[in-house]
PDB file of C-alpha atoms in Angstrom:
ATOM      1  CA  UNK U   9     -20.048  14.976 -11.187  1.00  0.00           C
ATOM      2  CA  UNK U  10     -23.001  17.187 -11.819  1.00  0.00           C
ATOM      3  CA  UNK U  11     -21.924  18.859  -8.257  1.00  0.00           C
ATOM      4  CA  UNK U  12     -18.202  19.378 -10.194  1.00  0.00           C
ATOM      5  CA  UNK U  13     -19.304  20.708 -13.335  1.00  0.00           C
ATOM      6  CA  UNK U  14     -20.951  23.590 -11.075  1.00  0.00           C
ATOM      7  CA  UNK U  15     -18.585  23.861  -9.348  1.00  0.00           C
ATOM      8  CA  UNK U  16     -16.042  24.120 -13.036  1.00  0.00           C
ATOM      9  CA  UNK U  17     -18.613  26.735 -13.924  1.00  0.00           C
ATOM     10  CA  UNK U  18     -19.064  29.112 -11.230  1.00  0.00           C
ATOM     11  CA  UNK U  19     -17.975  32.600 -11.877  1.00  0.00           C
ATOM     12  CA  UNK U  20     -14.516  33.095 -10.323  1.00  0.00           C
ATOM     13  CA  UNK U  21     -16.324  35.979  -8.025  1.00  0.00           C
ATOM     14  CA  UNK U  22     -18.309  32.938  -6.353  1.00  0.00           C
ATOM     15  CA  UNK U  23     -15.867  30.923  -5.676  1.00  0.00           C
ATOM     16  CA  UNK U  24     -13.556  33.768  -3.900  1.00  0.00           C
ATOM     17  CA  UNK U  25     -15.716  34.396  -2.003  1.00  0.00           C
ATOM     18  CA  UNK U  26     -17.400  30.813  -1.030  1.00  0.00           C
ATOM     19  CA  UNK U  27     -13.448  29.587  -0.193  1.00  0.00           C
ATOM     20  CA  UNK U  28     -12.927  33.315   1.472  1.00  0.00           C
ATOM     21  CA  UNK U  29     -15.433  31.919   3.697  1.00  0.00           C
ATOM     22  CA  UNK U  30     -14.355  27.871   3.715  1.00  0.00           C
ATOM     23  CA  UNK U  31     -11.249  29.274   4.243  1.00  0.00           C
ATOM     24  CA  UNK U  32     -12.339  31.147   7.716  1.00  0.00           C
ATOM     25  CA  UNK U  33     -14.659  28.036   8.563  1.00  0.00           C
ATOM     26  CA  UNK U  34     -11.093  25.255   8.468  1.00  0.00           C
ATOM     27  CA  UNK U  35      -9.444  28.094  10.533  1.00  0.00           C
ATOM     28  CA  UNK U  36     -11.701  28.746  12.993  1.00  0.00           C
ATOM     29  CA  UNK U  37     -12.226  24.504  13.903  1.00  0.00           C
ATOM     30  CA  UNK U  38      -8.729  24.738  14.248  1.00  0.00           C
ATOM     31  CA  UNK U  39      -9.195  27.233  16.171  1.00  0.00           C
ATOM     32  CA  UNK U  40     -11.486  25.442  18.581  1.00  0.00           C
ATOM     33  CA  UNK U  41      -9.681  22.779  18.613  1.00  0.00           C
ATOM     34  CA  UNK U  42      -6.412  24.103  20.150  1.00  0.00           C
ATOM     35  CA  UNK U  43      -8.930  25.752  22.793  1.00  0.00           C
ATOM     36  CA  UNK U  44     -10.229  22.814  23.072  1.00  0.00           C
ATOM     37  CA  UNK U  45      -7.013  20.110  22.937  1.00  0.00           C
ATOM     38  CA  UNK U  46      -4.130  22.248  23.227  1.00  0.00           C
ATOM     39  CA  UNK U  47      -5.851  23.324  26.292  1.00  0.00           C
ATOM     40  CA  UNK U  48      -5.494  20.459  28.818  1.00  0.00           C
ATOM     41  CA  UNK U  49      -0.960  19.889  28.701  1.00  0.00           C
ATOM     42  CA  UNK U  50      -2.030  16.864  31.689  1.00  0.00           C
ATOM     43  CA  UNK U  51      -3.779  15.079  29.678  1.00  0.00           C
ATOM     44  CA  UNK U  52      -1.099  15.067  26.443  1.00  0.00           C
ATOM     45  CA  UNK U  53       1.292  14.177  29.256  1.00  0.00           C
ATOM     46  CA  UNK U  54      -0.854  11.569  31.610  1.00  0.00           C
ATOM     47  CA  UNK U  55      -2.149  10.734  28.454  1.00  0.00           C
ATOM     48  CA  UNK U  56      -1.857  11.765  24.701  1.00  0.00           C
ATOM     49  CA  UNK U  57      -4.880   9.409  23.008  1.00  0.00           C
ATOM     50  CA  UNK U  58      -6.928  10.693  24.592  1.00  0.00           C
ATOM     51  CA  UNK U  59      -5.730  14.334  24.560  1.00  0.00           C
ATOM     52  CA  UNK U  60      -5.498  13.491  20.929  1.00  0.00           C
ATOM     53  CA  UNK U  61      -8.201  12.166  20.773  1.00  0.00           C
ATOM     54  CA  UNK U  62      -9.980  15.808  21.967  1.00  0.00           C
ATOM     55  CA  UNK U  63      -8.474  17.878  19.330  1.00  0.00           C
ATOM     56  CA  UNK U  64      -9.388  15.824  17.033  1.00  0.00           C
ATOM     57  CA  UNK U  65     -13.087  15.818  17.703  1.00  0.00           C
ATOM     58  CA  UNK U  66     -13.172  18.957  17.700  1.00  0.00           C
ATOM     59  CA  UNK U  67     -11.128  20.302  14.758  1.00  0.00           C
ATOM     60  CA  UNK U  68     -11.060  20.052  11.400  1.00  0.00           C
ATOM     61  CA  UNK U  69     -14.954  18.526  11.966  1.00  0.00           C
ATOM     62  CA  UNK U  70     -16.465  21.463  12.851  1.00  0.00           C
ATOM     63  CA  UNK U  71     -15.287  23.094  10.491  1.00  0.00           C
ATOM     64  CA  UNK U  72     -15.522  20.769   7.463  1.00  0.00           C
ATOM     65  CA  UNK U  73     -19.346  20.575   8.935  1.00  0.00           C
ATOM     66  CA  UNK U  74     -19.225  24.520   9.134  1.00  0.00           C
ATOM     67  CA  UNK U  75     -18.441  24.324   4.975  1.00  0.00           C
ATOM     68  CA  UNK U  76     -21.446  21.466   4.122  1.00  0.00           C
ATOM     69  CA  UNK U  77     -23.450  22.608   5.979  1.00  0.00           C
ATOM     70  CA  UNK U  78     -23.802  26.985   5.718  1.00  0.00           C
ATOM     71  CA  UNK U  79     -22.309  26.279   2.259  1.00  0.00           C
ATOM     72  CA  UNK U  80     -18.808  26.837   0.597  1.00  0.00           C
ATOM     73  CA  UNK U  81     -15.675  26.338  -2.145  1.00  0.00           C
ATOM     74  CA  UNK U  82     -12.751  24.799  -0.123  1.00  0.00           C
ATOM     75  CA  UNK U  83     -10.103  23.374  -2.264  1.00  0.00           C
ATOM     76  CA  UNK U  84      -9.387  19.792  -0.929  1.00  0.00           C
ATOM     77  CA  UNK U  85     -13.339  18.559  -1.522  1.00  0.00           C
ATOM     78  CA  UNK U  86     -13.214  20.419  -5.165  1.00  0.00           C
ATOM     79  CA  UNK U  87      -9.881  18.330  -6.245  1.00  0.00           C
ATOM     80  CA  UNK U  88     -12.426  15.117  -6.415  1.00  0.00           C
ATOM     81  CA  UNK U  89     -15.371  16.842  -7.700  1.00  0.00           C
ATOM     82  CA  UNK U  90     -14.750  18.658 -10.246  1.00  0.00           C
ATOM     83  CA  UNK U  91     -12.180  16.645 -11.426  1.00  0.00           C
ATOM     84  CA  UNK U  92     -14.630  13.645 -11.149  1.00  0.00           C
ATOM     85  CA  UNK U  93     -16.649  16.062 -13.667  1.00  0.00           C
ATOM     86  CA  UNK U  94     -13.709  16.085 -16.101  1.00  0.00           C
ATOM     87  CA  UNK U  95     -13.099  12.531 -16.641  1.00  0.00           C
ATOM     88  CA  UNK U  96     -16.563  12.107 -17.348  1.00  0.00           C
ATOM     89  CA  UNK U  97     -16.082  15.186 -19.315  1.00  0.00           C
ATOM     90  CA  UNK U  98     -19.327  17.462 -18.339  1.00  0.00           C
ATOM     91  CA  UNK U  99     -16.365  20.160 -17.622  1.00  0.00           C
ATOM     92  CA  UNK U 100     -13.533  21.187 -18.415  1.00  0.00           C
ATOM     93  CA  UNK U 101     -10.356  20.888 -17.507  1.00  0.00           C
ATOM     94  CA  UNK U 102      -9.678  25.034 -17.992  1.00  0.00           C
ATOM     95  CA  UNK U 103     -12.719  24.781 -16.276  1.00  0.00           C
ATOM     96  CA  UNK U 104     -11.162  22.783 -12.861  1.00  0.00           C
ATOM     97  CA  UNK U 105      -8.014  24.625 -13.249  1.00  0.00           C
ATOM     98  CA  UNK U 106     -10.188  28.525 -12.789  1.00  0.00           C
ATOM     99  CA  UNK U 107     -11.408  26.564  -9.526  1.00  0.00           C
ATOM    100  CA  UNK U 108      -8.733  25.068  -8.245  1.00  0.00           C
ATOM    101  CA  UNK U 109      -6.653  28.839  -8.599  1.00  0.00           C
ATOM    102  CA  UNK U 110      -9.591  30.807  -7.211  1.00  0.00           C
ATOM    103  CA  UNK U 111     -10.847  27.569  -4.281  1.00  0.00           C
ATOM    104  CA  UNK U 112      -6.900  27.504  -3.371  1.00  0.00           C
ATOM    105  CA  UNK U 113      -6.556  31.454  -2.805  1.00  0.00           C
ATOM    106  CA  UNK U 114      -9.709  31.703  -1.097  1.00  0.00           C
ATOM    107  CA  UNK U 115      -9.351  29.479   1.824  1.00  0.00           C
ATOM    108  CA  UNK U 116      -5.811  30.771   1.764  1.00  0.00           C
ATOM    109  CA  UNK U 117      -7.518  33.707   2.735  1.00  0.00           C
ATOM    110  CA  UNK U 118     -10.250  32.888   5.041  1.00  0.00           C
ATOM    111  CA  UNK U 119      -7.420  32.038   7.278  1.00  0.00           C
ATOM    112  CA  UNK U 120      -5.389  34.118   6.761  1.00  0.00           C
ATOM    113  CA  UNK U 121      -8.419  36.520   7.974  1.00  0.00           C
ATOM    114  CA  UNK U 122      -9.069  34.280  10.712  1.00  0.00           C
ATOM    115  CA  UNK U 123      -5.521  33.874  12.062  1.00  0.00           C
ATOM    116  CA  UNK U 124      -5.394  37.481  11.702  1.00  0.00           C
ATOM    117  CA  UNK U 125      -8.180  38.550  14.007  1.00  0.00           C
ATOM    118  CA  UNK U 126      -7.350  35.582  16.869  1.00  0.00           C
ATOM    119  CA  UNK U 127      -3.953  37.596  16.382  1.00  0.00           C
ATOM    120  CA  UNK U 128      -5.461  40.962  17.894  1.00  0.00           C
ATOM    121  CA  UNK U 129      -7.826  39.436  19.713  1.00  0.00           C
ATOM    122  CA  UNK U 130      -5.515  37.519  21.251  1.00  0.00           C
ATOM    123  CA  UNK U 131      -7.557  34.304  22.185  1.00  0.00           C
ATOM    124  CA  UNK U 132      -4.321  32.338  21.293  1.00  0.00           C
ATOM    125  CA  UNK U 133      -3.235  32.595  24.847  1.00  0.00           C
ATOM    126  CA  UNK U 134      -0.729  29.490  27.566  1.00  0.00           C
ATOM    127  CA  UNK U 135      -1.133  25.937  26.816  1.00  0.00           C
ATOM    128  CA  UNK U 136      -3.143  26.871  23.516  1.00  0.00           C
ATOM    129  CA  UNK U 137      -0.282  28.737  21.571  1.00  0.00           C
ATOM    130  CA  UNK U 138       1.906  26.545  23.106  1.00  0.00           C
ATOM    131  CA  UNK U 139       0.104  23.789  21.283  1.00  0.00           C
ATOM    132  CA  UNK U 140      -0.377  25.866  17.804  1.00  0.00           C
ATOM    133  CA  UNK U 141       3.880  26.879  17.750  1.00  0.00           C
ATOM    134  CA  UNK U 142       4.439  23.069  18.484  1.00  0.00           C
ATOM    135  CA  UNK U 143       3.148  22.310  15.642  1.00  0.00           C
ATOM    136  CA  UNK U 144       3.799  24.729  13.852  1.00  0.00           C
ATOM    137  CA  UNK U 145       6.733  23.422  14.594  1.00  0.00           C
ATOM    138  CA  UNK U 146       6.859  19.633  13.775  1.00  0.00           C
ATOM    139  CA  UNK U 147       4.889  19.759  10.769  1.00  0.00           C
ATOM    140  CA  UNK U 148       7.443  22.632   8.766  1.00  0.00           C
ATOM    141  CA  UNK U 149       9.539  19.125  10.143  1.00  0.00           C
ATOM    142  CA  UNK U 150       8.448  17.081   8.519  1.00  0.00           C
ATOM    143  CA  UNK U 151      10.701  15.451   4.968  1.00  0.00           C
ATOM    144  CA  UNK U 152       9.005  16.783   1.824  1.00  0.00           C
ATOM    145  CA  UNK U 153       7.593  13.295   1.359  1.00  0.00           C
ATOM    146  CA  UNK U 154       6.121  12.766   5.084  1.00  0.00           C
ATOM    147  CA  UNK U 155       4.736  16.242   4.578  1.00  0.00           C
ATOM    148  CA  UNK U 156       2.710  15.105   1.563  1.00  0.00           C
ATOM    149  CA  UNK U 157       1.863  11.965   2.624  1.00  0.00           C
ATOM    150  CA  UNK U 158       0.068  12.583   4.765  1.00  0.00           C
ATOM    151  CA  UNK U 159      -1.683  15.342   2.600  1.00  0.00           C
ATOM    152  CA  UNK U 160      -2.867  12.525   0.875  1.00  0.00           C
ATOM    153  CA  UNK U 161      -4.225  10.782   3.612  1.00  0.00           C
ATOM    154  CA  UNK U 162      -6.261  13.936   4.470  1.00  0.00           C
ATOM    155  CA  UNK U 163      -6.927  14.786   2.031  1.00  0.00           C
ATOM    156  CA  UNK U 164      -7.793  11.089   0.709  1.00  0.00           C
ATOM    157  CA  UNK U 165     -10.627  11.381   4.166  1.00  0.00           C
ATOM    158  CA  UNK U 166     -11.643  15.541   3.214  1.00  0.00           C
ATOM    159  CA  UNK U 167     -12.870  14.468   0.217  1.00  0.00           C
ATOM    160  CA  UNK U 168     -14.784  11.248   0.809  1.00  0.00           C
ATOM    161  CA  UNK U 169     -16.271  13.391   3.852  1.00  0.00           C
ATOM    162  CA  UNK U 170     -17.839  15.793   1.195  1.00  0.00           C
ATOM    163  CA  UNK U 171     -18.760  13.092  -1.539  1.00  0.00           C
ATOM    164  CA  UNK U 172     -20.655  11.321   1.720  1.00  0.00           C
ATOM    165  CA  UNK U 173     -22.771  14.231   2.930  1.00  0.00           C
ATOM    166  CA  UNK U 174     -23.380  15.063  -1.007  1.00  0.00           C
ATOM    167  CA  UNK U 175     -25.888  12.443  -0.887  1.00  0.00           C
ATOM    168  CA  UNK U 176     -27.610  13.196   2.438  1.00  0.00           C
ATOM    169  CA  UNK U 177     -30.633  14.891   2.181  1.00  0.00           C
ATOM    170  CA  UNK U 178     -30.666  17.598   4.460  1.00  0.00           C
ATOM    171  CA  UNK U 179     -28.986  18.808   7.421  1.00  0.00           C
ATOM    172  CA  UNK U 180     -28.373  15.969  10.020  1.00  0.00           C
ATOM    173  CA  UNK U 181     -27.789  13.620   7.037  1.00  0.00           C
ATOM    174  CA  UNK U 182     -24.641  15.574   7.024  1.00  0.00           C
TER     175      UNK U 182
END
């Protein structure tokens, strides 16, 4: 609740800057997943479960670890933390809405920054690029209800990770 209250009261410029870097960190985690787990089409064909584990090990955990250790405002985690502060009457609804809007915008801008850098750098090629396109096609082909349910599951897991990391006292614990 205290962390959520501080996030709700933070100046928008600070939230925006920290949200841009958080969005970039998550995008870098996705890039790592694509470059490692997405670069093994033979494994995907022979053992898709193992390939998915490899993909998952290098994606969100890396990006989220960067956010939680280096600092950042991640909209996903803020949905839990700032909401808890509002429910405990330690933050206002206007503070919650400001935090959500600014952190969402910043996360989006940070991810676009990494997408632009990746595009210019040419680092995403071959099987990794094909995997990125296949993921994009699959995600945009989902029904609204399937995408919404997956979003809830993902947000739940990220919020749990943020909550667990916030109770840790050191980097190793996070």
